[in-house]
Amino acid sequence: MITIYEEQRTEAKADTVKHSHASLEKCLEVIRKMDGFTCSQISIQHMDNMIMIGGGS
């Protein structure tokens, strides 16, 4: 099972959106949405492993 944690920023406020039971296609979709402003950090968890990705376009 893959879980994605996506940070969505609005000015100084950040919210975390959790995508449970995500597919690999959903992982790529969330990564491609990263723009360095409204979405600049995501974490992808699979079993006991986690990767955090930060940045922008």
mmCIF file of the N, C-alpha and C atoms, coordinates in Angstrom:
data_MODEL
# 
_entry.id   MODEL 
# 
loop_
_atom_site.group_PDB 
_atom_site.id 
_atom_site.type_symbol 
_atom_site.label_atom_id 
_atom_site.label_alt_id 
_atom_site.label_comp_id 
_atom_site.label_asym_id 
_atom_site.label_entity_id 
_atom_site.label_seq_id 
_atom_site.pdbx_PDB_ins_code 
_atom_site.Cartn_x 
_atom_site.Cartn_y 
_atom_site.Cartn_z 
_atom_site.occupancy 
_atom_site.B_iso_or_equiv 
_atom_site.pdbx_formal_charge 
_atom_site.auth_seq_id 
_atom_site.auth_comp_id 
_atom_site.auth_asym_id 
_atom_site.auth_atom_id 
_atom_site.pdbx_PDB_model_num 
ATOM 1   N N  . MET A 1 1  ? 0.833  -1.179 0.000   1.00 0.00 ? 1  MET A N  1 
ATOM 2   C CA . MET A 1 1  ? 0.000  0.000  0.000   1.00 0.00 ? 1  MET A CA 1 
ATOM 3   C C  . MET A 1 1  ? 0.881  1.247  0.000   1.00 0.00 ? 1  MET A C  1 
ATOM 4   N N  . ILE A 1 2  ? 0.552  2.193  -0.843  1.00 0.00 ? 2  ILE A N  1 
ATOM 5   C CA . ILE A 1 2  ? 1.283  3.454  -0.956  1.00 0.00 ? 2  ILE A CA 1 
ATOM 6   C C  . ILE A 1 2  ? 0.415  4.570  -0.380  1.00 0.00 ? 2  ILE A C  1 
ATOM 7   N N  . THR A 1 3  ? 1.020  5.396  0.478   1.00 0.00 ? 3  THR A N  1 
ATOM 8   C CA . THR A 1 3  ? 0.349  6.564  1.026   1.00 0.00 ? 3  THR A CA 1 
ATOM 9   C C  . THR A 1 3  ? 1.162  7.792  0.667   1.00 0.00 ? 3  THR A C  1 
ATOM 10  N N  . ILE A 1 4  ? 0.488  8.825  0.172   1.00 0.00 ? 4  ILE A N  1 
ATOM 11  C CA . ILE A 1 4  ? 1.152  10.069 -0.209  1.00 0.00 ? 4  ILE A CA 1 
ATOM 12  C C  . ILE A 1 4  ? 0.688  11.169 0.736   1.00 0.00 ? 4  ILE A C  1 
ATOM 13  N N  . TYR A 1 5  ? 1.648  11.955 1.239   1.00 0.00 ? 5  TYR A N  1 
ATOM 14  C CA . TYR A 1 5  ? 1.351  13.131 2.054   1.00 0.00 ? 5  TYR A CA 1 
ATOM 15  C C  . TYR A 1 5  ? 1.800  14.340 1.246   1.00 0.00 ? 5  TYR A C  1 
ATOM 16  N N  . GLU A 1 6  ? 0.860  15.167 0.861   1.00 0.00 ? 6  GLU A N  1 
ATOM 17  C CA . GLU A 1 6  ? 1.124  16.303 -0.024  1.00 0.00 ? 6  GLU A CA 1 
ATOM 18  C C  . GLU A 1 6  ? 0.907  17.607 0.742   1.00 0.00 ? 6  GLU A C  1 
ATOM 19  N N  . GLU A 1 7  ? 1.916  18.455 0.768   1.00 0.00 ? 7  GLU A N  1 
ATOM 20  C CA . GLU A 1 7  ? 1.786  19.760 1.412   1.00 0.00 ? 7  GLU A CA 1 
ATOM 21  C C  . GLU A 1 7  ? 1.209  20.751 0.420   1.00 0.00 ? 7  GLU A C  1 
ATOM 22  N N  . GLN A 1 8  ? 0.149  21.443 0.828   1.00 0.00 ? 8  GLN A N  1 
ATOM 23  C CA . GLN A 1 8  ? -0.450 22.482 -0.002  1.00 0.00 ? 8  GLN A CA 1 
ATOM 24  C C  . GLN A 1 8  ? -0.410 23.784 0.781   1.00 0.00 ? 8  GLN A C  1 
ATOM 25  N N  . ARG A 1 9  ? 0.266  24.782 0.224   1.00 0.00 ? 9  ARG A N  1 
ATOM 26  C CA . ARG A 1 9  ? 0.464  26.053 0.905   1.00 0.00 ? 9  ARG A CA 1 
ATOM 27  C C  . ARG A 1 9  ? -0.461 27.137 0.350   1.00 0.00 ? 9  ARG A C  1 
ATOM 28  N N  . THR A 1 10 ? -0.933 27.975 1.274   1.00 0.00 ? 10 THR A N  1 
ATOM 29  C CA . THR A 1 10 ? -1.664 29.180 0.933   1.00 0.00 ? 10 THR A CA 1 
ATOM 30  C C  . THR A 1 10 ? -1.036 30.284 1.765   1.00 0.00 ? 10 THR A C  1 
ATOM 31  N N  . GLU A 1 11 ? -0.185 31.083 1.118   1.00 0.00 ? 11 GLU A N  1 
ATOM 32  C CA . GLU A 1 11 ? 0.597  32.110 1.799   1.00 0.00 ? 11 GLU A CA 1 
ATOM 33  C C  . GLU A 1 11 ? 1.404  31.462 2.924   1.00 0.00 ? 11 GLU A C  1 
ATOM 34  N N  . ALA A 1 12 ? 1.203  31.856 4.191   1.00 0.00 ? 12 ALA A N  1 
ATOM 35  C CA . ALA A 1 12 ? 2.008  31.317 5.292   1.00 0.00 ? 12 ALA A CA 1 
ATOM 36  C C  . ALA A 1 12 ? 1.415  30.052 5.901   1.00 0.00 ? 12 ALA A C  1 
ATOM 37  N N  . LYS A 1 13 ? 0.251  29.621 5.430   1.00 0.00 ? 13 LYS A N  1 
ATOM 38  C CA . LYS A 1 13 ? -0.436 28.463 5.985   1.00 0.00 ? 13 LYS A CA 1 
ATOM 39  C C  . LYS A 1 13 ? -0.204 27.234 5.102   1.00 0.00 ? 13 LYS A C  1 
ATOM 40  N N  . ALA A 1 14 ? 0.109  26.110 5.748   1.00 0.00 ? 14 ALA A N  1 
ATOM 41  C CA . ALA A 1 14 ? 0.297  24.860 5.006   1.00 0.00 ? 14 ALA A CA 1 
ATOM 42  C C  . ALA A 1 14 ? -0.656 23.798 5.531   1.00 0.00 ? 14 ALA A C  1 
ATOM 43  N N  . ASP A 1 15 ? -1.286 23.082 4.627   1.00 0.00 ? 15 ASP A N  1 
ATOM 44  C CA . ASP A 1 15 ? -2.147 21.955 4.965   1.00 0.00 ? 15 ASP A CA 1 
ATOM 45  C C  . ASP A 1 15 ? -1.548 20.700 4.350   1.00 0.00 ? 15 ASP A C  1 
ATOM 46  N N  . THR A 1 16 ? -1.791 19.573 4.988   1.00 0.00 ? 16 THR A N  1 
ATOM 47  C CA . THR A 1 16 ? -1.326 18.288 4.470   1.00 0.00 ? 16 THR A CA 1 
ATOM 48  C C  . THR A 1 16 ? -2.518 17.495 3.969   1.00 0.00 ? 16 THR A C  1 
ATOM 49  N N  . VAL A 1 17 ? -2.409 17.034 2.725   1.00 0.00 ? 17 VAL A N  1 
ATOM 50  C CA . VAL A 1 17 ? -3.447 16.196 2.120   1.00 0.00 ? 17 VAL A CA 1 
ATOM 51  C C  . VAL A 1 17 ? -2.900 14.782 2.056   1.00 0.00 ? 17 VAL A C  1 
ATOM 52  N N  . LYS A 1 18 ? -3.661 13.845 2.586   1.00 0.00 ? 18 LYS A N  1 
ATOM 53  C CA . LYS A 1 18 ? -3.243 12.440 2.610   1.00 0.00 ? 18 LYS A CA 1 
ATOM 54  C C  . LYS A 1 18 ? -3.998 11.680 1.529   1.00 0.00 ? 18 LYS A C  1 
ATOM 55  N N  . HIS A 1 19 ? -3.247 10.962 0.696   1.00 0.00 ? 19 HIS A N  1 
ATOM 56  C CA . HIS A 1 19 ? -3.827 10.105 -0.341  1.00 0.00 ? 19 HIS A CA 1 
ATOM 57  C C  . HIS A 1 19 ? -3.522 8.659  0.053   1.00 0.00 ? 19 HIS A C  1 
ATOM 58  N N  . SER A 1 20 ? -4.512 7.956  0.570   1.00 0.00 ? 20 SER A N  1 
ATOM 59  C CA . SER A 1 20 ? -4.331 6.565  0.978   1.00 0.00 ? 20 SER A CA 1 
ATOM 60  C C  . SER A 1 20 ? -4.533 5.633  -0.209  1.00 0.00 ? 20 SER A C  1 
ATOM 61  N N  . HIS A 1 21 ? -3.886 4.495  -0.168  1.00 0.00 ? 21 HIS A N  1 
ATOM 62  C CA . HIS A 1 21 ? -4.020 3.463  -1.209  1.00 0.00 ? 21 HIS A CA 1 
ATOM 63  C C  . HIS A 1 21 ? -3.758 4.046  -2.600  1.00 0.00 ? 21 HIS A C  1 
ATOM 64  N N  . ALA A 1 22 ? -2.714 4.856  -2.713  1.00 0.00 ? 22 ALA A N  1 
ATOM 65  C CA . ALA A 1 22 ? -2.395 5.519  -3.979  1.00 0.00 ? 22 ALA A CA 1 
ATOM 66  C C  . ALA A 1 22 ? -1.711 4.552  -4.941  1.00 0.00 ? 22 ALA A C  1 
ATOM 67  N N  . SER A 1 23 ? -1.861 4.844  -6.207  1.00 0.00 ? 23 SER A N  1 
ATOM 68  C CA . SER A 1 23 ? -1.194 4.071  -7.262  1.00 0.00 ? 23 SER A CA 1 
ATOM 69  C C  . SER A 1 23 ? 0.109  4.773  -7.647  1.00 0.00 ? 23 SER A C  1 
ATOM 70  N N  . LEU A 1 24 ? 0.930  4.104  -8.420  1.00 0.00 ? 24 LEU A N  1 
ATOM 71  C CA . LEU A 1 24 ? 2.152  4.732  -8.919  1.00 0.00 ? 24 LEU A CA 1 
ATOM 72  C C  . LEU A 1 24 ? 1.817  5.920  -9.812  1.00 0.00 ? 24 LEU A C  1 
ATOM 73  N N  . GLU A 1 25 ? 0.728  5.824  -10.565 1.00 0.00 ? 25 GLU A N  1 
ATOM 74  C CA . GLU A 1 25 ? 0.299  6.927  -11.416 1.00 0.00 ? 25 GLU A CA 1 
ATOM 75  C C  . GLU A 1 25 ? -0.056 8.157  -10.572 1.00 0.00 ? 25 GLU A C  1 
ATOM 76  N N  . LYS A 1 26 ? -0.699 7.933  -9.424  1.00 0.00 ? 26 LYS A N  1 
ATOM 77  C CA . LYS A 1 26 ? -1.042 9.044  -8.529  1.00 0.00 ? 26 LYS A CA 1 
ATOM 78  C C  . LYS A 1 26 ? 0.232  9.681  -7.964  1.00 0.00 ? 26 LYS A C  1 
ATOM 79  N N  . CYS A 1 27 ? 1.243  8.875  -7.658  1.00 0.00 ? 27 CYS A N  1 
ATOM 80  C CA . CYS A 1 27 ? 2.530  9.408  -7.188  1.00 0.00 ? 27 CYS A CA 1 
ATOM 81  C C  . CYS A 1 27 ? 3.121  10.350 -8.230  1.00 0.00 ? 27 CYS A C  1 
ATOM 82  N N  . LEU A 1 28 ? 3.144  9.924  -9.478  1.00 0.00 ? 28 LEU A N  1 
ATOM 83  C CA . LEU A 1 28 ? 3.682  10.763 -10.546 1.00 0.00 ? 28 LEU A CA 1 
ATOM 84  C C  . LEU A 1 28 ? 2.857  12.028 -10.738 1.00 0.00 ? 28 LEU A C  1 
ATOM 85  N N  . GLU A 1 29 ? 1.542  11.913 -10.622 1.00 0.00 ? 29 GLU A N  1 
ATOM 86  C CA . GLU A 1 29 ? 0.669  13.078 -10.756 1.00 0.00 ? 29 GLU A CA 1 
ATOM 87  C C  . GLU A 1 29 ? 0.979  14.121 -9.681  1.00 0.00 ? 29 GLU A C  1 
ATOM 88  N N  . VAL A 1 30 ? 1.145  13.678 -8.444  1.00 0.00 ? 30 VAL A N  1 
ATOM 89  C CA . VAL A 1 30 ? 1.429  14.604 -7.341  1.00 0.00 ? 30 VAL A CA 1 
ATOM 90  C C  . VAL A 1 30 ? 2.815  15.227 -7.508  1.00 0.00 ? 30 VAL A C  1 
ATOM 91  N N  . ILE A 1 31 ? 3.799  14.438 -7.926  1.00 0.00 ? 31 ILE A N  1 
ATOM 92  C CA . ILE A 1 31 ? 5.155  14.967 -8.150  1.00 0.00 ? 31 ILE A CA 1 
ATOM 93  C C  . ILE A 1 31 ? 5.135  16.031 -9.245  1.00 0.00 ? 31 ILE A C  1 
ATOM 94  N N  . ARG A 1 32 ? 4.391  15.793 -10.310 1.00 0.00 ? 32 ARG A N  1 
ATOM 95  C CA . ARG A 1 32 ? 4.330  16.753 -11.418 1.00 0.00 ? 32 ARG A CA 1 
ATOM 96  C C  . ARG A 1 32 ? 3.620  18.046 -11.037 1.00 0.00 ? 32 ARG A C  1 
ATOM 97  N N  . LYS A 1 33 ? 2.780  18.012 -9.992  1.00 0.00 ? 33 LYS A N  1 
ATOM 98  C CA . LYS A 1 33 ? 2.087  19.217 -9.531  1.00 0.00 ? 33 LYS A CA 1 
ATOM 99  C C  . LYS A 1 33 ? 3.013  20.147 -8.740  1.00 0.00 ? 33 LYS A C  1 
ATOM 100 N N  . MET A 1 34 ? 4.173  19.655 -8.338  1.00 0.00 ? 34 MET A N  1 
ATOM 101 C CA . MET A 1 34 ? 5.077  20.472 -7.533  1.00 0.00 ? 34 MET A CA 1 
ATOM 102 C C  . MET A 1 34 ? 5.530  21.691 -8.330  1.00 0.00 ? 34 MET A C  1 
ATOM 103 N N  . ASP A 1 35 ? 5.335  22.869 -7.720  1.00 0.00 ? 35 ASP A N  1 
ATOM 104 C CA . ASP A 1 35 ? 5.699  24.103 -8.412  1.00 0.00 ? 35 ASP A CA 1 
ATOM 105 C C  . ASP A 1 35 ? 6.617  24.998 -7.584  1.00 0.00 ? 35 ASP A C  1 
ATOM 106 N N  . GLY A 1 36 ? 6.943  24.579 -6.358  1.00 0.00 ? 36 GLY A N  1 
ATOM 107 C CA . GLY A 1 36 ? 7.822  25.376 -5.511  1.00 0.00 ? 36 GLY A CA 1 
ATOM 108 C C  . GLY A 1 36 ? 7.104  26.469 -4.748  1.00 0.00 ? 36 GLY A C  1 
ATOM 109 N N  . PHE A 1 37 ? 5.805  26.631 -4.972  1.00 0.00 ? 37 PHE A N  1 
ATOM 110 C CA . PHE A 1 37 ? 5.033  27.671 -4.288  1.00 0.00 ? 37 PHE A CA 1 
ATOM 111 C C  . PHE A 1 37 ? 3.871  27.044 -3.517  1.00 0.00 ? 37 PHE A C  1 
ATOM 112 N N  . THR A 1 38 ? 2.852  26.567 -4.234  1.00 0.00 ? 38 THR A N  1 
ATOM 113 C CA . THR A 1 38 ? 1.696  25.973 -3.555  1.00 0.00 ? 38 THR A CA 1 
ATOM 114 C C  . THR A 1 38 ? 1.938  24.515 -3.191  1.00 0.00 ? 38 THR A C  1 
ATOM 115 N N  . CYS A 1 39 ? 2.822  23.862 -3.875  1.00 0.00 ? 39 CYS A N  1 
ATOM 116 C CA . CYS A 1 39 ? 3.185  22.479 -3.561  1.00 0.00 ? 39 CYS A CA 1 
ATOM 117 C C  . CYS A 1 39 ? 4.692  22.328 -3.724  1.00 0.00 ? 39 CYS A C  1 
ATOM 118 N N  . SER A 1 40 ? 5.390  22.246 -2.596  1.00 0.00 ? 40 SER A N  1 
ATOM 119 C CA . SER A 1 40 ? 6.847  22.157 -2.680  1.00 0.00 ? 40 SER A CA 1 
ATOM 120 C C  . SER A 1 40 ? 7.407  20.977 -1.900  1.00 0.00 ? 40 SER A C  1 
ATOM 121 N N  . GLN A 1 41 ? 6.535  20.170 -1.285  1.00 0.00 ? 41 GLN A N  1 
ATOM 122 C CA . GLN A 1 41 ? 7.028  19.030 -0.519  1.00 0.00 ? 41 GLN A CA 1 
ATOM 123 C C  . GLN A 1 41 ? 5.982  17.925 -0.504  1.00 0.00 ? 41 GLN A C  1 
ATOM 124 N N  . ILE A 1 42 ? 6.427  16.698 -0.781  1.00 0.00 ? 42 ILE A N  1 
ATOM 125 C CA . ILE A 1 42 ? 5.570  15.533 -0.653  1.00 0.00 ? 42 ILE A CA 1 
ATOM 126 C C  . ILE A 1 42 ? 6.367  14.413 -0.005  1.00 0.00 ? 42 ILE A C  1 
ATOM 127 N N  . SER A 1 43 ? 5.652  13.508 0.630   1.00 0.00 ? 43 SER A N  1 
ATOM 128 C CA . SER A 1 43 ? 6.252  12.305 1.199   1.00 0.00 ? 43 SER A CA 1 
ATOM 129 C C  . SER A 1 43 ? 5.471  11.121 0.675   1.00 0.00 ? 43 SER A C  1 
ATOM 130 N N  . ILE A 1 44 ? 6.186  10.077 0.292   1.00 0.00 ? 44 ILE A N  1 
ATOM 131 C CA . ILE A 1 44 ? 5.559  8.862  -0.212  1.00 0.00 ? 44 ILE A CA 1 
ATOM 132 C C  . ILE A 1 44 ? 6.001  7.714  0.690   1.00 0.00 ? 44 ILE A C  1 
ATOM 133 N N  . GLN A 1 45 ? 5.016  7.003  1.251   1.00 0.00 ? 45 GLN A N  1 
ATOM 134 C CA . GLN A 1 45 ? 5.300  5.896  2.160   1.00 0.00 ? 45 GLN A CA 1 
ATOM 135 C C  . GLN A 1 45 ? 4.820  4.596  1.554   1.00 0.00 ? 45 GLN A C  1 
ATOM 136 N N  . HIS A 1 46 ? 5.701  3.599  1.596   1.00 0.00 ? 46 HIS A N  1 
ATOM 137 C CA . HIS A 1 46 ? 5.355  2.247  1.151   1.00 0.00 ? 46 HIS A CA 1 
ATOM 138 C C  . HIS A 1 46 ? 5.883  1.288  2.200   1.00 0.00 ? 46 HIS A C  1 
ATOM 139 N N  . MET A 1 47 ? 4.974  0.633  2.889   1.00 0.00 ? 47 MET A N  1 
ATOM 140 C CA . MET A 1 47 ? 5.310  -0.242 4.010   1.00 0.00 ? 47 MET A CA 1 
ATOM 141 C C  . MET A 1 47 ? 6.111  0.563  5.045   1.00 0.00 ? 47 MET A C  1 
ATOM 142 N N  . ASP A 1 48 ? 7.322  0.117  5.380   1.00 0.00 ? 48 ASP A N  1 
ATOM 143 C CA . ASP A 1 48 ? 8.144  0.799  6.377   1.00 0.00 ? 48 ASP A CA 1 
ATOM 144 C C  . ASP A 1 48 ? 9.110  1.806  5.755   1.00 0.00 ? 48 ASP A C  1 
ATOM 145 N N  . ASN A 1 49 ? 9.027  2.036  4.461   1.00 0.00 ? 49 ASN A N  1 
ATOM 146 C CA . ASN A 1 49 ? 9.947  2.946  3.771   1.00 0.00 ? 49 ASN A CA 1 
ATOM 147 C C  . ASN A 1 49 ? 9.234  4.239  3.412   1.00 0.00 ? 49 ASN A C  1 
ATOM 148 N N  . MET A 1 50 ? 9.971  5.353  3.525   1.00 0.00 ? 50 MET A N  1 
ATOM 149 C CA . MET A 1 50 ? 9.396  6.644  3.184   1.00 0.00 ? 50 MET A CA 1 
ATOM 150 C C  . MET A 1 50 ? 10.448 7.472  2.449   1.00 0.00 ? 50 MET A C  1 
ATOM 151 N N  . ILE A 1 51 ? 9.978  8.198  1.431   1.00 0.00 ? 51 ILE A N  1 
ATOM 152 C CA . ILE A 1 51 ? 10.844 9.130  0.716   1.00 0.00 ? 51 ILE A CA 1 
ATOM 153 C C  . ILE A 1 51 ? 10.168 10.498 0.752   1.00 0.00 ? 51 ILE A C  1 
ATOM 154 N N  . MET A 1 52 ? 10.960 11.532 1.000   1.00 0.00 ? 52 MET A N  1 
ATOM 155 C CA . MET A 1 52 ? 10.447 12.891 1.001   1.00 0.00 ? 52 MET A CA 1 
ATOM 156 C C  . MET A 1 52 ? 11.073 13.622 -0.171  1.00 0.00 ? 52 MET A C  1 
ATOM 157 N N  . ILE A 1 53 ? 10.244 14.336 -0.927  1.00 0.00 ? 53 ILE A N  1 
ATOM 158 C CA . ILE A 1 53 ? 10.700 15.049 -2.104  1.00 0.00 ? 53 ILE A CA 1 
ATOM 159 C C  . ILE A 1 53 ? 10.331 16.512 -1.928  1.00 0.00 ? 53 ILE A C  1 
ATOM 160 N N  . GLY A 1 54 ? 11.281 17.397 -2.141  1.00 0.00 ? 54 GLY A N  1 
ATOM 161 C CA . GLY A 1 54 ? 11.028 18.817 -2.027  1.00 0.00 ? 54 GLY A CA 1 
ATOM 162 C C  . GLY A 1 54 ? 11.594 19.560 -3.220  1.00 0.00 ? 54 GLY A C  1 
ATOM 163 N N  . GLY A 1 55 ? 10.968 20.646 -3.564  1.00 0.00 ? 55 GLY A N  1 
ATOM 164 C CA . GLY A 1 55 ? 11.446 21.454 -4.691  1.00 0.00 ? 55 GLY A CA 1 
ATOM 165 C C  . GLY A 1 55 ? 10.297 21.994 -5.507  1.00 0.00 ? 55 GLY A C  1 
ATOM 166 N N  . GLY A 1 56 ? 10.584 22.300 -6.713  1.00 0.00 ? 56 GLY A N  1 
ATOM 167 C CA . GLY A 1 56 ? 9.570  22.841 -7.599  1.00 0.00 ? 56 GLY A CA 1 
ATOM 168 C C  . GLY A 1 56 ? 9.807  22.408 -9.028  1.00 0.00 ? 56 GLY A C  1 
ATOM 169 N N  . SER A 1 57 ? 9.221  23.134 -9.930  1.00 0.00 ? 57 SER A N  1 
ATOM 170 C CA . SER A 1 57 ? 9.322  22.765 -11.343 1.00 0.00 ? 57 SER A CA 1 
ATOM 171 C C  . SER A 1 57 ? 10.751 22.856 -11.803 1.00 0.00 ? 57 SER A C  1 
# 
